[in-house]
Amino acid sequence: MRYRIGILKGDDIGLEIVPVTVKVLETAFKKFPDISIEWNELPIGMPAYEKSGETLPQVTLETLEHLDSWILGPIGHMAYPKDDPKALNPHPILRRKFDLMSNIRPTKSYRSIRSLHQNVDIVIIRENNEGFQPDRNMFKGRAEFMPTPDMALSMRVITRKNSEFVARTAFELSLQRNGKRKVTAIHKNTVFKIGCGLFLDCCKDIAKSYPDVEFEDRVVDTFAMNLVMQPQDFDVVVTSNMFGDILTDEAAGLVGGLGMAPGLCVGPDYSMAQATHGSAPDIAGKNIANPYAMIMSGQMMASWLGEKKRDDSMVAAAKLIQTAVESVIEKLETVTPDLGGNSSTEQMGEAVCREIESRA
Ligand code: ATP
């Protein structure tokens, strides 16, 4: 099977962790002679801006349409020039243009890593393109404005289409995993009776098609507490955009921090591997960023491609990457400083490649 995959390095630590991720994927794919990859490196972010005056050049947008999937490194948009309309934050635009409604974010604990809890294995599905996020929830304009200097208004959008899509993603994932087969919908319908009410109704409707998966719902503030006290109770969690934004960072904090938080943005046709963390300018250029989240985001992309194209080799390649990464994490010999080690980003990536090569 032939795949066309994009490489968008992003900013800051993206320039370090994306090449390591590509190397890991290439090493795994080489073990399967029937997998053929056409890699397409495309300009994005500050390096693109310095070259062409745009953070999201047209060539990138046009090429992505012809690809199966792509890897997007973290974006350091806070450092982009504020007064230049061509210095856009690319990732909300990509999520919208390619209808990447579901952001799948796993949280997993490892015995070897110091974390607040053990035996945690949760996936949170965050709706990606609407909710309270003013930079992406409108067709034109921003959903945040000031009628007077002393009043700010922010508007939230919830649609049946996106709510049903994320709910379906959650139930499908729950069936694929060897977990508890449980989906928990998070909302605040006690206050947002219409918006969260619609979201929850959609989840309940979709649940009817999955009788083998247990379904429950929780109010977001109670869930935030449950997550800290008893994360082992949960399997797949589905929620709207802003709740998901906050809860996925909270979940990452339970198991070793943002370097351990991968993600995959998924729509009906495309997927985009994008770690939960930002571009970490404080550690950029030092070769010490933890590549786990980016590598595992690439691993999730491989798994998604394999399932979508019913390609057993790609599914096996994804499993191989996961086993290799987890082995490096369990051994804890070649890990970055955030995990208590003294290896570089590149060394940790090389250790994963060695694990892949050593396996039949
Ligand atoms: P954004 O709003 O763009 O998501 P953020 O405000 O969440 O960004 P990050 O850039 O993710 O901020 O960084 C938060 C902290 O986590 C920083 O101290 C950073 O160094 C650390 N961090 C983020 N990613 C990694 C990583 N891969 N490895 C090690 N540390 C990381």
mmCIF file of C-alpha atoms and ligand atoms in Angstrom:
data_model
loop_
_atom_site.group_PDB
_atom_site.id
_atom_site.type_symbol
_atom_site.label_atom_id
_atom_site.label_comp_id
_atom_site.label_asym_id
_atom_site.label_seq_id
_atom_site.Cartn_x
_atom_site.Cartn_y
_atom_site.Cartn_z
ATOM 1 C CA MET A 1 0.000 0.000 0.000
ATOM 2 C CA ARG A 2 1.249 3.462 -0.901
ATOM 3 C CA TYR A 3 0.806 6.483 1.405
ATOM 4 C CA ARG A 4 1.435 10.177 0.971
ATOM 5 C CA ILE A 5 2.401 11.733 4.310
ATOM 6 C CA GLY A 6 3.216 15.370 5.067
ATOM 7 C CA ILE A 7 5.945 16.652 7.383
ATOM 8 C CA LEU A 8 5.264 20.093 8.910
ATOM 9 C CA LYS A 9 7.937 20.733 11.501
ATOM 10 C CA GLY A 10 6.323 23.729 13.201
ATOM 11 C CA ASP A 11 8.349 25.971 15.520
ATOM 12 C CA ASP A 12 10.877 25.768 18.368
ATOM 13 C CA ILE A 13 11.106 22.170 19.662
ATOM 14 C CA GLY A 14 9.105 21.048 16.605
ATOM 15 C CA LEU A 15 12.351 21.397 14.627
ATOM 16 C CA GLU A 16 13.875 18.777 16.946
ATOM 17 C CA ILE A 17 11.066 16.326 17.738
ATOM 18 C CA VAL A 18 9.497 16.072 14.260
ATOM 19 C CA PRO A 19 12.679 14.819 12.480
ATOM 20 C CA VAL A 20 13.138 12.259 15.291
ATOM 21 C CA THR A 21 9.524 11.133 14.805
ATOM 22 C CA VAL A 22 9.953 10.770 11.043
ATOM 23 C CA LYS A 23 13.085 8.680 11.612
ATOM 24 C CA VAL A 24 11.196 6.365 13.984
ATOM 25 C CA LEU A 25 8.306 5.962 11.525
ATOM 26 C CA GLU A 26 10.703 5.318 8.618
ATOM 27 C CA THR A 27 12.548 2.680 10.637
ATOM 28 C CA ALA A 28 9.269 0.880 11.369
ATOM 29 C CA PHE A 29 7.865 1.183 7.839
ATOM 30 C CA LYS A 30 11.112 -0.235 6.349
ATOM 31 C CA LYS A 31 10.360 -3.508 8.139
ATOM 32 C CA PHE A 32 7.248 -3.946 5.983
ATOM 33 C CA PRO A 33 8.214 -4.225 2.284
ATOM 34 C CA ASP A 34 4.605 -3.684 1.137
ATOM 35 C CA ILE A 35 4.418 -0.237 2.795
ATOM 36 C CA SER A 36 5.588 2.534 0.496
ATOM 37 C CA ILE A 37 5.696 6.146 1.711
ATOM 38 C CA GLU A 38 5.985 9.374 -0.218
ATOM 39 C CA TRP A 39 7.098 11.991 2.313
ATOM 40 C CA ASN A 40 6.256 15.638 1.582
ATOM 41 C CA GLU A 41 8.014 18.259 3.688
ATOM 42 C CA LEU A 42 5.994 21.493 3.636
ATOM 43 C CA PRO A 43 6.714 25.015 4.900
ATOM 44 C CA ILE A 44 4.892 26.256 8.014
ATOM 45 C CA GLY A 45 5.348 28.503 11.019
ATOM 46 C CA MET A 46 8.152 30.983 11.697
ATOM 47 C CA PRO A 47 10.697 29.371 9.335
ATOM 48 C CA ALA A 48 8.123 29.718 6.495
ATOM 49 C CA TYR A 49 7.358 33.312 7.530
ATOM 50 C CA GLU A 50 11.037 34.248 7.430
ATOM 51 C CA LYS A 51 11.311 32.810 3.898
ATOM 52 C CA SER A 52 8.021 33.800 2.269
ATOM 53 C CA GLY A 53 6.267 36.236 4.625
ATOM 54 C CA GLU A 54 3.505 33.715 5.493
ATOM 55 C CA THR A 55 3.171 31.263 8.362
ATOM 56 C CA LEU A 56 0.752 29.119 6.338
ATOM 57 C CA PRO A 57 1.784 29.327 2.671
ATOM 58 C CA GLN A 58 -0.765 28.465 -0.037
ATOM 59 C CA VAL A 59 1.477 25.657 -1.326
ATOM 60 C CA THR A 60 1.143 23.917 2.042
ATOM 61 C CA LEU A 61 -2.648 24.148 2.067
ATOM 62 C CA GLU A 62 -2.934 22.946 -1.530
ATOM 63 C CA THR A 63 -0.511 20.040 -1.126
ATOM 64 C CA LEU A 64 -2.165 18.772 2.076
ATOM 65 C CA GLU A 65 -5.404 18.171 0.143
ATOM 66 C CA HIS A 66 -3.633 15.445 -1.833
ATOM 67 C CA LEU A 67 -2.075 13.688 1.159
ATOM 68 C CA ASP A 68 -3.417 10.865 3.327
ATOM 69 C CA SER A 69 -2.210 12.364 6.571
ATOM 70 C CA TRP A 70 0.493 14.577 8.047
ATOM 71 C CA ILE A 71 2.613 15.293 11.106
ATOM 72 C CA LEU A 72 2.335 18.802 12.521
ATOM 73 C CA GLY A 73 4.982 19.910 15.001
ATOM 74 C CA PRO A 74 4.040 22.343 17.766
ATOM 75 C CA ILE A 75 3.298 25.906 16.696
ATOM 76 C CA GLY A 76 4.795 28.881 18.567
ATOM 77 C CA HIS A 77 2.161 31.380 17.443
ATOM 78 C CA MET A 78 2.540 33.568 20.537
ATOM 79 C CA ALA A 79 5.844 34.791 19.067
ATOM 80 C CA TYR A 80 4.393 35.647 15.620
ATOM 81 C CA PRO A 81 4.187 39.357 14.688
ATOM 82 C CA LYS A 82 0.849 40.609 16.064
ATOM 83 C CA ASP A 83 0.138 43.243 13.404
ATOM 84 C CA ASP A 84 0.718 41.153 10.266
ATOM 85 C CA PRO A 85 -2.396 39.400 8.867
ATOM 86 C CA LYS A 86 -0.106 36.889 7.134
ATOM 87 C CA ALA A 87 1.340 35.743 10.465
ATOM 88 C CA LEU A 88 -1.626 33.486 11.212
ATOM 89 C CA ASN A 89 -1.790 30.707 13.788
ATOM 90 C CA PRO A 90 -1.897 27.768 11.342
ATOM 91 C CA HIS A 91 -3.301 24.942 13.424
ATOM 92 C CA PRO A 92 -6.895 26.118 13.952
ATOM 93 C CA ILE A 93 -7.037 26.843 10.209
ATOM 94 C CA LEU A 94 -5.834 23.331 9.352
ATOM 95 C CA ARG A 95 -8.246 21.740 11.821
ATOM 96 C CA ARG A 96 -11.142 23.668 10.260
ATOM 97 C CA LYS A 97 -10.198 23.373 6.588
ATOM 98 C CA PHE A 98 -9.776 19.602 6.796
ATOM 99 C CA ASP A 99 -12.767 19.116 9.117
ATOM 100 C CA LEU A 100 -10.602 17.507 11.818
ATOM 101 C CA MET A 101 -13.398 17.504 14.405
ATOM 102 C CA SER A 102 -12.044 14.913 16.858
ATOM 103 C CA ASN A 103 -8.853 15.467 18.804
ATOM 104 C CA ILE A 104 -7.894 12.098 20.308
ATOM 105 C CA ARG A 105 -5.612 12.495 23.322
ATOM 106 C CA PRO A 106 -4.454 9.432 25.290
ATOM 107 C CA THR A 107 -3.077 9.507 28.832
ATOM 108 C CA LYS A 108 -1.163 6.464 29.996
ATOM 109 C CA SER A 109 0.903 5.844 33.118
ATOM 110 C CA TYR A 110 4.107 3.783 33.116
ATOM 111 C CA ARG A 111 5.501 1.990 36.153
ATOM 112 C CA SER A 112 8.942 3.448 35.479
ATOM 113 C CA ILE A 113 7.805 7.061 35.441
ATOM 114 C CA ARG A 114 7.104 9.065 38.537
ATOM 115 C CA SER A 115 3.464 10.010 38.337
ATOM 116 C CA LEU A 116 0.583 10.880 40.620
ATOM 117 C CA HIS A 117 -1.238 7.652 39.706
ATOM 118 C CA GLN A 118 -0.471 4.214 38.274
ATOM 119 C CA ASN A 119 -2.702 2.012 36.065
ATOM 120 C CA VAL A 120 -4.060 5.007 34.197
ATOM 121 C CA ASP A 121 -5.104 4.365 30.595
ATOM 122 C CA ILE A 122 -7.597 6.961 29.385
ATOM 123 C CA VAL A 123 -8.300 8.542 26.022
ATOM 124 C CA ILE A 124 -9.997 11.933 25.964
ATOM 125 C CA ILE A 125 -11.727 12.949 22.716
ATOM 126 C CA ARG A 126 -11.898 16.717 22.541
ATOM 127 C CA GLU A 127 -14.078 18.431 19.981
ATOM 128 C CA ASN A 128 -11.666 20.523 17.945
ATOM 129 C CA ASN A 129 -13.403 23.173 15.889
ATOM 130 C CA GLU A 130 -16.176 24.921 17.779
ATOM 131 C CA GLY A 131 -17.022 25.471 21.467
ATOM 132 C CA PHE A 132 -15.665 28.675 23.006
ATOM 133 C CA GLN A 133 -12.568 28.921 20.770
ATOM 134 C CA PRO A 134 -13.118 32.319 19.062
ATOM 135 C CA ASP A 135 -10.399 31.789 16.444
ATOM 136 C CA ARG A 136 -12.228 28.863 14.823
ATOM 137 C CA ASN A 137 -15.904 28.734 15.765
ATOM 138 C CA MET A 138 -17.155 31.296 13.210
ATOM 139 C CA PHE A 139 -17.311 31.171 9.393
ATOM 140 C CA LYS A 140 -16.086 34.798 9.324
ATOM 141 C CA GLY A 141 -14.900 37.029 12.145
ATOM 142 C CA ARG A 142 -14.136 36.120 15.742
ATOM 143 C CA ALA A 143 -16.597 35.018 18.397
ATOM 144 C CA GLU A 144 -15.166 37.413 20.960
ATOM 145 C CA PHE A 145 -15.745 41.132 21.055
ATOM 146 C CA MET A 146 -16.050 44.216 23.284
ATOM 147 C CA PRO A 147 -19.227 46.279 22.878
ATOM 148 C CA THR A 148 -17.775 48.777 25.377
ATOM 149 C CA PRO A 149 -14.285 49.091 26.893
ATOM 150 C CA ASP A 150 -15.673 47.557 30.083
ATOM 151 C CA MET A 151 -17.553 44.579 28.648
ATOM 152 C CA ALA A 152 -16.246 41.474 26.843
ATOM 153 C CA LEU A 153 -18.452 38.876 25.184
ATOM 154 C CA SER A 154 -17.366 35.367 24.120
ATOM 155 C CA MET A 155 -19.724 33.094 22.239
ATOM 156 C CA ARG A 156 -19.780 29.302 22.278
ATOM 157 C CA VAL A 157 -20.873 27.135 19.349
ATOM 158 C CA ILE A 158 -22.124 23.543 19.665
ATOM 159 C CA THR A 159 -23.445 21.719 16.591
ATOM 160 C CA ARG A 160 -25.154 18.361 16.164
ATOM 161 C CA LYS A 161 -22.735 17.424 13.349
ATOM 162 C CA ASN A 162 -19.523 17.857 15.367
ATOM 163 C CA SER A 163 -21.001 16.509 18.608
ATOM 164 C CA GLU A 164 -22.156 13.331 16.871
ATOM 165 C CA PHE A 165 -18.809 12.935 15.116
ATOM 166 C CA VAL A 166 -16.785 13.137 18.341
ATOM 167 C CA ALA A 167 -19.212 10.823 20.116
ATOM 168 C CA ARG A 168 -18.890 8.263 17.311
ATOM 169 C CA THR A 169 -15.080 8.568 17.478
ATOM 170 C CA ALA A 170 -15.277 7.817 21.208
ATOM 171 C CA PHE A 171 -17.475 4.729 20.857
ATOM 172 C CA GLU A 172 -15.449 3.327 17.951
ATOM 173 C CA LEU A 173 -12.251 3.788 19.936
ATOM 174 C CA SER A 174 -13.746 2.136 22.965
ATOM 175 C CA LEU A 175 -14.477 -0.963 20.853
ATOM 176 C CA GLN A 176 -10.939 -0.975 19.386
ATOM 177 C CA ARG A 177 -9.228 -0.782 22.780
ATOM 178 C CA ASN A 178 -8.817 -3.662 25.180
ATOM 179 C CA GLY A 179 -10.123 -1.489 27.955
ATOM 180 C CA LYS A 180 -13.247 -1.148 30.009
ATOM 181 C CA ARG A 181 -15.520 -0.521 26.993
ATOM 182 C CA LYS A 182 -16.900 2.560 28.622
ATOM 183 C CA VAL A 183 -17.559 6.065 27.268
ATOM 184 C CA THR A 184 -18.014 9.017 29.632
ATOM 185 C CA ALA A 185 -19.486 12.250 28.223
ATOM 186 C CA ILE A 186 -18.433 15.439 30.026
ATOM 187 C CA HIS A 187 -20.649 18.531 30.047
ATOM 188 C CA LYS A 188 -22.197 21.188 32.269
ATOM 189 C CA ASN A 189 -25.861 20.860 31.327
ATOM 190 C CA THR A 190 -26.866 22.052 34.773
ATOM 191 C CA VAL A 191 -25.996 25.580 33.599
ATOM 192 C CA PHE A 192 -25.506 25.437 29.817
ATOM 193 C CA LYS A 193 -28.878 23.785 29.366
ATOM 194 C CA ILE A 194 -29.056 24.370 25.615
ATOM 195 C CA GLY A 195 -25.394 24.040 24.465
ATOM 196 C CA CYS A 196 -24.278 21.228 26.757
ATOM 197 C CA GLY A 197 -27.822 19.834 26.534
ATOM 198 C CA LEU A 198 -27.426 19.402 22.753
ATOM 199 C CA PHE A 199 -23.942 17.909 23.170
ATOM 200 C CA LEU A 200 -25.189 15.344 25.682
ATOM 201 C CA ASP A 201 -28.288 14.491 23.624
ATOM 202 C CA CYS A 202 -26.012 13.750 20.651
ATOM 203 C CA CYS A 203 -23.801 11.480 22.784
ATOM 204 C CA LYS A 204 -26.892 9.651 24.073
ATOM 205 C CA ASP A 205 -28.205 9.179 20.513
ATOM 206 C CA ILE A 206 -24.903 7.731 19.297
ATOM 207 C CA ALA A 207 -24.689 5.488 22.396
ATOM 208 C CA LYS A 208 -27.832 3.670 21.212
ATOM 209 C CA SER A 209 -25.834 2.251 18.262
ATOM 210 C CA TYR A 210 -23.206 0.784 20.621
ATOM 211 C CA PRO A 211 -25.064 -1.507 23.045
ATOM 212 C CA ASP A 212 -21.811 -3.297 23.996
ATOM 213 C CA VAL A 213 -20.237 -0.104 25.335
ATOM 214 C CA GLU A 214 -21.252 1.244 28.737
ATOM 215 C CA PHE A 215 -22.224 4.913 28.610
ATOM 216 C CA GLU A 216 -22.271 7.454 31.423
ATOM 217 C CA ASP A 217 -22.082 11.228 31.731
ATOM 218 C CA ARG A 218 -20.576 13.573 34.313
ATOM 219 C CA VAL A 219 -20.663 17.283 35.009
ATOM 220 C CA VAL A 220 -17.265 18.798 34.168
ATOM 221 C CA ASP A 221 -16.363 20.127 37.629
ATOM 222 C CA THR A 222 -17.145 16.805 39.302
ATOM 223 C CA PHE A 223 -15.215 14.997 36.578
ATOM 224 C CA ALA A 224 -12.158 17.262 37.062
ATOM 225 C CA MET A 225 -12.105 16.106 40.697
ATOM 226 C CA ASN A 226 -12.779 12.434 39.799
ATOM 227 C CA LEU A 227 -9.904 12.538 37.302
ATOM 228 C CA VAL A 228 -7.431 13.654 39.958
ATOM 229 C CA MET A 229 -8.691 11.236 42.627
ATOM 230 C CA GLN A 230 -9.582 8.078 40.670
ATOM 231 C CA PRO A 231 -8.439 8.242 37.016
ATOM 232 C CA GLN A 232 -8.517 4.440 36.825
ATOM 233 C CA ASP A 233 -12.342 4.632 36.683
ATOM 234 C CA PHE A 234 -12.305 5.966 33.121
ATOM 235 C CA ASP A 235 -11.685 4.523 29.665
ATOM 236 C CA VAL A 236 -12.768 6.807 26.806
ATOM 237 C CA VAL A 237 -13.972 10.309 27.630
ATOM 238 C CA VAL A 238 -15.675 12.664 25.173
ATOM 239 C CA THR A 239 -16.197 16.386 25.621
ATOM 240 C CA SER A 240 -16.533 19.776 23.969
ATOM 241 C CA ASN A 241 -13.593 21.971 22.977
ATOM 242 C CA MET A 242 -12.648 24.102 25.978
ATOM 243 C CA PHE A 243 -13.424 21.484 28.626
ATOM 244 C CA GLY A 244 -11.257 19.086 26.594
ATOM 245 C CA ASP A 245 -8.441 21.611 26.292
ATOM 246 C CA ILE A 246 -8.222 21.940 30.064
ATOM 247 C CA LEU A 247 -8.910 18.318 31.007
ATOM 248 C CA THR A 248 -6.279 16.879 28.624
ATOM 249 C CA ASP A 249 -3.517 19.000 30.213
ATOM 250 C CA GLU A 250 -4.800 17.974 33.657
ATOM 251 C CA ALA A 251 -4.681 14.321 32.555
ATOM 252 C CA ALA A 252 -1.110 14.769 31.235
ATOM 253 C CA GLY A 253 -0.142 16.137 34.638
ATOM 254 C CA LEU A 254 -1.245 12.871 36.232
ATOM 255 C CA VAL A 255 1.268 10.777 34.314
ATOM 256 C CA GLY A 256 4.496 12.722 33.857
ATOM 257 C CA GLY A 257 3.687 15.996 32.124
ATOM 258 C CA LEU A 258 3.156 17.415 28.668
ATOM 259 C CA GLY A 259 6.047 15.516 27.052
ATOM 260 C CA MET A 260 3.945 12.386 27.618
ATOM 261 C CA ALA A 261 0.769 13.684 25.932
ATOM 262 C CA PRO A 262 0.295 12.673 22.292
ATOM 263 C CA GLY A 263 -2.662 13.542 20.069
ATOM 264 C CA LEU A 264 -4.274 12.859 16.712
ATOM 265 C CA CYS A 265 -6.755 15.210 15.032
ATOM 266 C CA VAL A 266 -9.211 13.230 12.951
ATOM 267 C CA GLY A 267 -11.964 14.002 10.452
ATOM 268 C CA PRO A 268 -13.896 11.948 7.911
ATOM 269 C CA ASP A 269 -11.060 12.077 5.327
ATOM 270 C CA TYR A 270 -7.804 13.209 6.921
ATOM 271 C CA SER A 271 -5.788 12.938 10.104
ATOM 272 C CA MET A 272 -3.076 15.158 11.575
ATOM 273 C CA ALA A 273 -0.596 13.946 14.188
ATOM 274 C CA GLN A 274 -0.234 16.774 16.699
ATOM 275 C CA ALA A 275 1.094 16.446 20.250
ATOM 276 C CA THR A 276 -0.904 18.110 23.036
ATOM 277 C CA HIS A 277 1.982 20.313 24.143
ATOM 278 C CA GLY A 278 3.054 23.661 22.703
ATOM 279 C CA SER A 279 6.369 24.626 21.104
ATOM 280 C CA ALA A 280 8.158 24.980 24.472
ATOM 281 C CA PRO A 281 10.387 27.953 23.513
ATOM 282 C CA ASP A 282 12.043 27.744 26.959
ATOM 283 C CA ILE A 283 13.819 24.500 26.009
ATOM 284 C CA ALA A 284 14.053 24.905 22.205
ATOM 285 C CA GLY A 285 17.425 24.425 20.520
ATOM 286 C CA LYS A 286 18.844 22.427 23.453
ATOM 287 C CA ASN A 287 18.056 18.943 22.119
ATOM 288 C CA ILE A 288 16.386 18.014 25.420
ATOM 289 C CA ALA A 289 12.672 18.008 24.496
ATOM 290 C CA ASN A 290 10.922 14.722 25.184
ATOM 291 C CA PRO A 291 9.967 13.253 21.782
ATOM 292 C CA TYR A 292 7.513 10.696 23.273
ATOM 293 C CA ALA A 293 4.356 12.748 22.612
ATOM 294 C CA MET A 294 5.319 13.530 19.013
ATOM 295 C CA ILE A 295 6.452 9.964 18.237
ATOM 296 C CA MET A 296 3.273 8.487 19.740
ATOM 297 C CA SER A 297 1.191 11.030 17.769
ATOM 298 C CA GLY A 298 2.897 9.642 14.634
ATOM 299 C CA GLN A 299 2.177 6.132 15.900
ATOM 300 C CA MET A 300 -1.526 7.010 16.246
ATOM 301 C CA MET A 301 -1.487 8.377 12.690
ATOM 302 C CA ALA A 302 -0.022 5.068 11.432
ATOM 303 C CA SER A 303 -2.699 3.150 13.314
ATOM 304 C CA TRP A 304 -5.458 5.389 11.884
ATOM 305 C CA LEU A 305 -4.095 4.929 8.342
ATOM 306 C CA GLY A 306 -3.907 1.153 8.810
ATOM 307 C CA GLU A 307 -7.505 0.937 10.081
ATOM 308 C CA LYS A 308 -8.836 3.292 7.404
ATOM 309 C CA LYS A 309 -7.180 1.462 4.512
ATOM 310 C CA ARG A 310 -7.613 -1.976 6.108
ATOM 311 C CA ASP A 311 -3.867 -2.483 5.767
ATOM 312 C CA ASP A 312 -2.611 -5.137 8.198
ATOM 313 C CA SER A 313 1.020 -4.157 7.581
ATOM 314 C CA MET A 314 0.388 -0.554 8.606
ATOM 315 C CA VAL A 315 -1.542 -1.682 11.697
ATOM 316 C CA ALA A 316 1.393 -3.969 12.578
ATOM 317 C CA ALA A 317 3.905 -1.139 11.998
ATOM 318 C CA ALA A 318 1.916 1.057 14.399
ATOM 319 C CA LYS A 319 1.924 -1.716 17.028
ATOM 320 C CA LEU A 320 5.672 -2.176 16.559
ATOM 321 C CA ILE A 321 6.316 1.534 17.182
ATOM 322 C CA GLN A 322 4.178 1.435 20.325
ATOM 323 C CA THR A 323 5.985 -1.624 21.709
ATOM 324 C CA ALA A 324 9.377 -0.066 20.978
ATOM 325 C CA VAL A 325 8.522 3.299 22.570
ATOM 326 C CA GLU A 326 7.050 1.611 25.649
ATOM 327 C CA SER A 327 10.125 -0.553 26.009
ATOM 328 C CA VAL A 328 12.372 2.559 26.033
ATOM 329 C CA ILE A 329 10.095 4.150 28.626
ATOM 330 C CA GLU A 330 9.999 1.017 30.815
ATOM 331 C CA LYS A 331 13.815 0.610 30.726
ATOM 332 C CA LEU A 332 14.310 4.323 31.456
ATOM 333 C CA GLU A 333 17.961 4.134 30.338
ATOM 334 C CA THR A 334 17.760 6.546 27.399
ATOM 335 C CA VAL A 335 15.217 9.216 28.280
ATOM 336 C CA THR A 336 15.182 13.002 28.342
ATOM 337 C CA PRO A 337 15.656 15.159 31.489
ATOM 338 C CA ASP A 338 11.893 15.714 32.072
ATOM 339 C CA LEU A 339 11.656 11.943 32.710
ATOM 340 C CA GLY A 340 14.665 11.991 35.025
ATOM 341 C CA GLY A 341 17.212 10.908 32.407
ATOM 342 C CA ASN A 342 20.135 12.694 30.782
ATOM 343 C CA SER A 343 19.702 11.663 27.159
ATOM 344 C CA SER A 344 19.058 14.056 24.301
ATOM 345 C CA THR A 345 15.967 14.157 22.083
ATOM 346 C CA GLU A 346 17.960 12.467 19.310
ATOM 347 C CA GLN A 347 19.377 9.778 21.604
ATOM 348 C CA MET A 348 15.914 8.874 22.858
ATOM 349 C CA GLY A 349 14.693 8.628 19.240
ATOM 350 C CA GLU A 350 17.687 6.442 18.338
ATOM 351 C CA ALA A 351 16.898 4.141 21.274
ATOM 352 C CA VAL A 352 13.360 3.697 19.907
ATOM 353 C CA CYS A 353 14.774 2.935 16.433
ATOM 354 C CA ARG A 354 17.112 0.303 17.931
ATOM 355 C CA GLU A 355 14.153 -1.319 19.704
ATOM 356 C CA ILE A 356 12.246 -1.428 16.417
ATOM 357 C CA GLU A 357 15.208 -2.902 14.533
ATOM 358 C CA SER A 358 15.792 -5.541 17.205
ATOM 359 C CA ARG A 359 12.267 -6.936 16.789
ATOM 360 C CA ALA A 360 11.259 -9.554 14.231
HETATM 361 P P1 ATP B 1 0.301 26.063 23.994
HETATM 362 O O1 ATP B 1 -0.649 27.032 24.631
HETATM 363 O O2 ATP B 1 0.820 26.487 22.653
HETATM 364 O O3 ATP B 1 -0.218 24.641 23.998
HETATM 365 P P2 ATP B 1 1.663 25.897 26.507
HETATM 366 O O4 ATP B 1 1.422 27.221 27.124
HETATM 367 O O5 ATP B 1 0.804 24.735 26.936
HETATM 368 O O6 ATP B 1 1.597 26.020 24.899
HETATM 369 P P3 ATP B 1 4.152 24.519 26.222
HETATM 370 O O7 ATP B 1 4.904 25.106 25.093
HETATM 371 O O8 ATP B 1 3.441 23.242 25.961
HETATM 372 O O9 ATP B 1 3.154 25.624 26.785
HETATM 373 O O10 ATP B 1 5.117 24.344 27.470
HETATM 374 C C1 ATP B 1 4.660 24.216 28.818
HETATM 375 C C2 ATP B 1 5.782 23.643 29.664
HETATM 376 O O11 ATP B 1 5.948 22.242 29.334
HETATM 377 C C3 ATP B 1 7.145 24.303 29.372
HETATM 378 O O12 ATP B 1 7.879 24.417 30.571
HETATM 379 C C4 ATP B 1 7.809 23.351 28.424
HETATM 380 O O13 ATP B 1 9.211 23.371 28.474
HETATM 381 C C5 ATP B 1 7.268 21.979 28.872
HETATM 382 N N1 ATP B 1 7.186 21.063 27.722
HETATM 383 C C6 ATP B 1 6.297 21.118 26.709
HETATM 384 N N2 ATP B 1 6.542 20.149 25.824
HETATM 385 C C7 ATP B 1 7.609 19.451 26.281
HETATM 386 C C8 ATP B 1 8.359 18.325 25.791
HETATM 387 N N3 ATP B 1 8.042 17.691 24.648
HETATM 388 N N4 ATP B 1 9.397 17.892 26.508
HETATM 389 C C9 ATP B 1 9.736 18.479 27.670
HETATM 390 N N5 ATP B 1 9.070 19.546 28.179
HETATM 391 C C10 ATP B 1 8.027 20.029 27.496
#
